[in-house]
Amino acid sequence: DAKTTQPPSMDCAEGRAANLPCNHSTISGNEYVYWYRQIHSQGPQYIIHGLKNNETNEMASLIITEDRKSSTLILPHATLRDTAVYYCIVRVRQGGSEKLVFGKGTKLTVNP
Amino acid sequence: DTGVSQDPRHKITKRGQNVTFRCDPISEHNRLYWYRQTLGQGPEFLTYFQNEAQLEKSRLLSDRFSAERPKGSFSTLEIQRTEQGDSAMYLCASSATKTQYFGPGTRLLVL
């Protein structure tokens, strides 16, 4: 089962910041939070990941709460091409294996 | 293009037929993963390779499914005696460390 919960859908105006929340209250201390997005009929695209500290790259910023029970992905200036399903994922490592456990994600629609 | 590639991109088959999909990971990525995605759902983990060793198989991977990664390079996923419930997008990902990079997927339709 997915270790994260996200709202099923969100809307954002073009040019504005999109803030996508994610709850991961059962995350373990050494588990990373990953964000991917999937545009219709394509493979998931990696966006960003973090463990404890806030992270920023050319695509987005990731804000992780101090207790690590939730995080927010920020797209600073959303464009129409950012319309996609956004997945917040906890990377699970068990024994010698590892995997990403996806939920249903948040469908972000950027409106003109 | 140095990303993960998958072949074919689309496959239509009749129930009962066997199908095989290929995944070429990013060069020098020693970890390879297969996922399956049905309509409206997030991808579900199927199996994980580290080099040529298959280290985990999901319960979703029934006896009709087999995956290989000879020589630790490309990987194949075979489905024998396909069923209509096998219709889905099959995704491959590879990684060198923590971050997995996905290919475009193979969309399978079983008639």
mmCIF file of C-alpha atoms in Angstrom:
data_model
loop_
_atom_site.group_PDB
_atom_site.id
_atom_site.type_symbol
_atom_site.label_atom_id
_atom_site.label_comp_id
_atom_site.label_asym_id
_atom_site.label_seq_id
_atom_site.Cartn_x
_atom_site.Cartn_y
_atom_site.Cartn_z
ATOM 1 C CA ASP A 1 0.000 0.000 0.000
ATOM 2 C CA ALA A 2 1.072 3.549 -0.712
ATOM 3 C CA LYS A 3 2.580 5.361 2.248
ATOM 4 C CA THR A 4 1.417 8.763 0.978
ATOM 5 C CA THR A 5 -1.905 10.551 0.570
ATOM 6 C CA GLN A 6 -2.578 13.371 -1.878
ATOM 7 C CA PRO A 7 -5.647 15.336 -2.980
ATOM 8 C CA PRO A 8 -7.071 13.793 -6.161
ATOM 9 C CA SER A 9 -7.103 17.042 -8.115
ATOM 10 C CA MET A 10 -6.020 20.680 -8.039
ATOM 11 C CA ASP A 11 -6.271 23.697 -10.309
ATOM 12 C CA CYS A 12 -3.781 26.482 -10.798
ATOM 13 C CA ALA A 13 -3.697 29.616 -12.941
ATOM 14 C CA GLU A 14 -0.940 29.896 -15.515
ATOM 15 C CA GLY A 15 1.992 31.930 -14.189
ATOM 16 C CA ARG A 16 1.070 31.374 -10.567
ATOM 17 C CA ALA A 17 2.781 29.056 -8.122
ATOM 18 C CA ALA A 18 1.347 25.560 -7.792
ATOM 19 C CA ASN A 19 1.618 24.093 -4.294
ATOM 20 C CA LEU A 20 0.936 20.354 -4.164
ATOM 21 C CA PRO A 21 0.595 18.834 -0.666
ATOM 22 C CA CYS A 22 1.411 15.303 0.420
ATOM 23 C CA ASN A 23 0.974 13.481 3.716
ATOM 24 C CA HIS A 24 3.379 10.684 4.665
ATOM 25 C CA SER A 25 2.814 10.289 8.391
ATOM 26 C CA THR A 26 4.209 6.726 8.554
ATOM 27 C CA ILE A 27 7.484 7.491 6.813
ATOM 28 C CA SER A 28 10.584 5.955 8.409
ATOM 29 C CA GLY A 29 13.634 7.958 9.318
ATOM 30 C CA ASN A 30 15.754 6.813 6.388
ATOM 31 C CA GLU A 31 13.067 6.832 3.693
ATOM 32 C CA TYR A 32 13.259 9.457 0.987
ATOM 33 C CA VAL A 33 10.292 11.365 -0.418
ATOM 34 C CA TYR A 34 10.228 11.460 -4.225
ATOM 35 C CA TRP A 35 8.067 13.445 -6.609
ATOM 36 C CA TYR A 36 7.357 12.349 -10.163
ATOM 37 C CA ARG A 37 4.870 13.583 -12.702
ATOM 38 C CA GLN A 38 3.181 11.820 -15.575
ATOM 39 C CA ILE A 39 1.827 13.521 -18.616
ATOM 40 C CA HIS A 40 -0.850 11.545 -20.422
ATOM 41 C CA SER A 41 0.425 8.303 -21.977
ATOM 42 C CA GLN A 42 4.065 8.980 -21.092
ATOM 43 C CA GLY A 43 6.359 7.402 -18.507
ATOM 44 C CA PRO A 44 6.720 9.112 -15.120
ATOM 45 C CA GLN A 45 9.212 11.959 -15.079
ATOM 46 C CA TYR A 46 11.456 12.501 -12.058
ATOM 47 C CA ILE A 47 11.098 15.941 -10.480
ATOM 48 C CA ILE A 48 12.854 16.082 -7.123
ATOM 49 C CA HIS A 49 13.514 14.166 -3.917
ATOM 50 C CA GLY A 50 14.478 14.856 -0.325
ATOM 51 C CA LEU A 51 15.092 13.303 3.072
ATOM 52 C CA LYS A 52 14.965 16.030 5.728
ATOM 53 C CA ASN A 53 16.043 19.317 4.230
ATOM 54 C CA ASN A 54 14.210 21.461 1.734
ATOM 55 C CA GLU A 55 15.428 20.975 -1.804
ATOM 56 C CA THR A 56 15.329 23.072 -4.975
ATOM 57 C CA ASN A 57 16.259 22.325 -8.555
ATOM 58 C CA GLU A 58 15.479 23.817 -11.943
ATOM 59 C CA MET A 59 12.028 22.279 -11.996
ATOM 60 C CA ALA A 60 10.641 22.721 -8.502
ATOM 61 C CA SER A 61 11.124 23.154 -4.771
ATOM 62 C CA LEU A 62 10.380 20.561 -2.111
ATOM 63 C CA ILE A 63 9.445 21.663 1.386
ATOM 64 C CA ILE A 64 9.510 18.918 4.029
ATOM 65 C CA THR A 65 8.079 19.588 7.487
ATOM 66 C CA GLU A 66 10.394 19.205 10.450
ATOM 67 C CA ASP A 67 8.562 16.087 11.670
ATOM 68 C CA ARG A 68 8.743 14.687 8.094
ATOM 69 C CA LYS A 69 5.063 13.776 8.162
ATOM 70 C CA SER A 70 4.198 15.941 5.189
ATOM 71 C CA SER A 71 5.735 17.793 2.282
ATOM 72 C CA THR A 72 4.806 20.287 -0.423
ATOM 73 C CA LEU A 73 5.985 20.412 -4.007
ATOM 74 C CA ILE A 74 6.139 23.927 -5.377
ATOM 75 C CA LEU A 75 6.152 24.759 -9.072
ATOM 76 C CA PRO A 76 7.032 28.461 -8.895
ATOM 77 C CA HIS A 77 5.528 29.631 -12.198
ATOM 78 C CA ALA A 78 3.146 27.039 -13.564
ATOM 79 C CA THR A 79 2.711 26.756 -17.323
ATOM 80 C CA LEU A 80 0.131 24.875 -19.371
ATOM 81 C CA ARG A 81 2.740 22.169 -19.966
ATOM 82 C CA ASP A 82 2.811 21.465 -16.240
ATOM 83 C CA THR A 83 -0.670 19.934 -16.480
ATOM 84 C CA ALA A 84 -0.071 16.340 -15.373
ATOM 85 C CA VAL A 85 -0.599 13.798 -12.601
ATOM 86 C CA TYR A 86 1.879 14.426 -9.794
ATOM 87 C CA TYR A 87 2.939 11.522 -7.598
ATOM 88 C CA CYS A 88 4.391 11.852 -4.117
ATOM 89 C CA ILE A 89 6.189 8.619 -3.311
ATOM 90 C CA VAL A 90 8.165 7.094 -0.489
ATOM 91 C CA ARG A 91 11.053 5.006 -1.700
ATOM 92 C CA VAL A 92 10.882 1.663 0.117
ATOM 93 C CA ARG A 93 13.995 -0.387 0.813
ATOM 94 C CA GLN A 94 13.637 -3.871 2.281
ATOM 95 C CA GLY A 95 16.480 -6.313 2.519
ATOM 96 C CA GLY A 96 18.379 -6.193 -0.721
ATOM 97 C CA SER A 97 15.491 -4.774 -2.719
ATOM 98 C CA GLU A 98 13.995 -1.374 -3.314
ATOM 99 C CA LYS A 99 10.958 0.014 -5.089
ATOM 100 C CA LEU A 100 8.697 3.017 -5.494
ATOM 101 C CA VAL A 101 5.170 2.593 -4.122
ATOM 102 C CA PHE A 102 2.838 4.891 -6.043
ATOM 103 C CA GLY A 103 -0.586 6.124 -4.962
ATOM 104 C CA LYS A 104 -3.115 7.684 -7.322
ATOM 105 C CA GLY A 105 -1.427 11.085 -7.318
ATOM 106 C CA THR A 106 -2.840 14.584 -7.801
ATOM 107 C CA LYS A 107 -4.191 15.636 -11.170
ATOM 108 C CA LEU A 108 -2.945 19.216 -11.607
ATOM 109 C CA THR A 109 -4.678 21.303 -14.225
ATOM 110 C CA VAL A 110 -3.043 24.594 -15.156
ATOM 111 C CA ASN A 111 -5.612 26.973 -16.606
ATOM 112 C CA PRO A 112 -4.875 29.867 -19.003
ATOM 113 C CA ASP B 1 18.816 10.031 -26.607
ATOM 114 C CA THR B 2 20.452 8.460 -23.558
ATOM 115 C CA GLY B 3 17.261 7.724 -21.625
ATOM 116 C CA VAL B 4 15.547 4.426 -20.927
ATOM 117 C CA SER B 5 14.100 2.929 -24.094
ATOM 118 C CA GLN B 6 11.352 0.346 -24.452
ATOM 119 C CA ASP B 7 10.239 -1.701 -27.405
ATOM 120 C CA PRO B 8 7.622 -1.998 -28.725
ATOM 121 C CA ARG B 9 5.726 1.111 -27.700
ATOM 122 C CA HIS B 10 2.379 -0.488 -28.486
ATOM 123 C CA LYS B 11 1.299 -4.111 -28.755
ATOM 124 C CA ILE B 12 -2.083 -5.545 -29.644
ATOM 125 C CA THR B 13 -2.476 -9.273 -29.206
ATOM 126 C CA LYS B 14 -5.175 -11.889 -28.951
ATOM 127 C CA ARG B 15 -5.995 -13.647 -25.732
ATOM 128 C CA GLY B 16 -3.801 -16.706 -25.249
ATOM 129 C CA GLN B 17 -0.847 -15.418 -27.222
ATOM 130 C CA ASN B 18 2.609 -14.826 -25.749
ATOM 131 C CA VAL B 19 4.210 -11.388 -25.823
ATOM 132 C CA THR B 20 7.705 -10.145 -24.994
ATOM 133 C CA PHE B 21 8.767 -6.609 -24.169
ATOM 134 C CA ARG B 22 12.283 -5.243 -24.120
ATOM 135 C CA CYS B 23 13.833 -2.535 -21.953
ATOM 136 C CA ASP B 24 17.212 -0.901 -22.510
ATOM 137 C CA PRO B 25 18.302 0.973 -19.386
ATOM 138 C CA ILE B 26 20.455 4.066 -19.207
ATOM 139 C CA SER B 27 24.050 3.059 -19.842
ATOM 140 C CA GLU B 28 25.871 1.845 -16.724
ATOM 141 C CA HIS B 29 22.723 1.783 -14.592
ATOM 142 C CA ASN B 30 23.012 -1.478 -12.683
ATOM 143 C CA ARG B 31 19.465 -1.420 -11.255
ATOM 144 C CA LEU B 32 16.401 -2.124 -13.367
ATOM 145 C CA TYR B 33 12.722 -2.188 -12.450
ATOM 146 C CA TRP B 34 9.470 -3.199 -14.118
ATOM 147 C CA TYR B 35 6.121 -1.648 -13.212
ATOM 148 C CA ARG B 36 2.603 -2.057 -14.537
ATOM 149 C CA GLN B 37 0.026 0.716 -14.791
ATOM 150 C CA THR B 38 -3.670 0.302 -15.454
ATOM 151 C CA LEU B 39 -6.027 3.106 -16.384
ATOM 152 C CA GLY B 40 -6.527 5.665 -13.631
ATOM 153 C CA GLN B 41 -4.032 4.051 -11.279
ATOM 154 C CA GLY B 42 -0.440 4.781 -10.353
ATOM 155 C CA PRO B 43 2.278 2.370 -11.489
ATOM 156 C CA GLU B 44 2.586 -0.872 -9.508
ATOM 157 C CA PHE B 45 5.923 -2.547 -8.868
ATOM 158 C CA LEU B 46 6.502 -5.893 -10.594
ATOM 159 C CA THR B 47 10.151 -6.815 -10.224
ATOM 160 C CA TYR B 48 13.665 -5.518 -9.497
ATOM 161 C CA PHE B 49 17.071 -6.490 -10.876
ATOM 162 C CA GLN B 50 20.462 -5.559 -9.579
ATOM 163 C CA ASN B 51 22.836 -6.359 -12.404
ATOM 164 C CA GLU B 52 21.639 -9.771 -13.661
ATOM 165 C CA ALA B 53 20.161 -10.876 -10.325
ATOM 166 C CA GLN B 54 16.395 -10.659 -9.861
ATOM 167 C CA LEU B 55 16.129 -9.606 -6.229
ATOM 168 C CA GLU B 56 12.387 -9.123 -5.808
ATOM 169 C CA LYS B 57 9.220 -10.247 -7.545
ATOM 170 C CA SER B 58 5.839 -8.808 -6.685
ATOM 171 C CA ARG B 59 2.841 -11.023 -6.016
ATOM 172 C CA LEU B 60 1.411 -9.358 -9.145
ATOM 173 C CA LEU B 61 3.954 -11.306 -11.170
ATOM 174 C CA SER B 62 2.033 -14.527 -11.699
ATOM 175 C CA ASP B 63 3.516 -17.720 -13.117
ATOM 176 C CA ARG B 64 2.625 -16.486 -16.606
ATOM 177 C CA PHE B 65 5.068 -13.615 -16.234
ATOM 178 C CA SER B 66 8.833 -13.958 -16.469
ATOM 179 C CA ALA B 67 11.528 -11.327 -16.532
ATOM 180 C CA GLU B 68 15.181 -11.696 -17.356
ATOM 181 C CA ARG B 69 18.223 -9.485 -17.484
ATOM 182 C CA PRO B 70 21.024 -11.501 -19.067
ATOM 183 C CA LYS B 71 24.485 -10.011 -18.625
ATOM 184 C CA GLY B 72 23.023 -7.199 -16.550
ATOM 185 C CA SER B 73 22.235 -4.986 -19.520
ATOM 186 C CA PHE B 74 18.855 -5.002 -21.282
ATOM 187 C CA SER B 75 15.860 -6.773 -19.794
ATOM 188 C CA THR B 76 12.888 -8.652 -21.220
ATOM 189 C CA LEU B 77 9.441 -9.173 -19.746
ATOM 190 C CA GLU B 78 7.444 -12.070 -21.199
ATOM 191 C CA ILE B 79 3.773 -12.740 -20.634
ATOM 192 C CA GLN B 80 2.574 -16.185 -21.593
ATOM 193 C CA ARG B 81 -1.036 -17.039 -22.438
ATOM 194 C CA THR B 82 -2.151 -13.426 -22.226
ATOM 195 C CA GLU B 83 -5.480 -12.555 -20.634
ATOM 196 C CA GLN B 84 -7.629 -9.467 -21.095
ATOM 197 C CA GLY B 85 -6.689 -8.404 -17.561
ATOM 198 C CA ASP B 86 -3.073 -8.082 -18.694
ATOM 199 C CA SER B 87 -4.003 -5.016 -20.733
ATOM 200 C CA ALA B 88 -1.967 -2.205 -19.225
ATOM 201 C CA MET B 89 1.055 0.028 -19.669
ATOM 202 C CA TYR B 90 4.283 -1.787 -18.785
ATOM 203 C CA LEU B 91 6.966 0.593 -17.572
ATOM 204 C CA CYS B 92 10.669 0.031 -17.161
ATOM 205 C CA ALA B 93 12.951 2.170 -15.000
ATOM 206 C CA SER B 94 16.659 2.145 -14.247
ATOM 207 C CA SER B 95 18.896 3.695 -11.642
ATOM 208 C CA ALA B 96 22.523 3.947 -10.638
ATOM 209 C CA THR B 97 21.898 5.084 -7.072
ATOM 210 C CA LYS B 98 18.597 6.241 -5.567
ATOM 211 C CA THR B 99 16.690 7.932 -8.382
ATOM 212 C CA GLN B 100 14.772 5.825 -10.879
ATOM 213 C CA TYR B 101 14.354 7.073 -14.440
ATOM 214 C CA PHE B 102 11.448 5.719 -16.417
ATOM 215 C CA GLY B 103 11.101 4.777 -20.032
ATOM 216 C CA PRO B 104 8.108 5.679 -22.221
ATOM 217 C CA GLY B 105 6.347 2.384 -21.545
ATOM 218 C CA THR B 106 4.835 -0.367 -23.673
ATOM 219 C CA ARG B 107 1.070 -0.226 -23.955
ATOM 220 C CA LEU B 108 -0.449 -3.703 -24.234
ATOM 221 C CA LEU B 109 -3.979 -4.385 -25.390
ATOM 222 C CA VAL B 110 -5.242 -7.951 -25.180
ATOM 223 C CA LEU B 111 -8.335 -8.608 -27.301
#
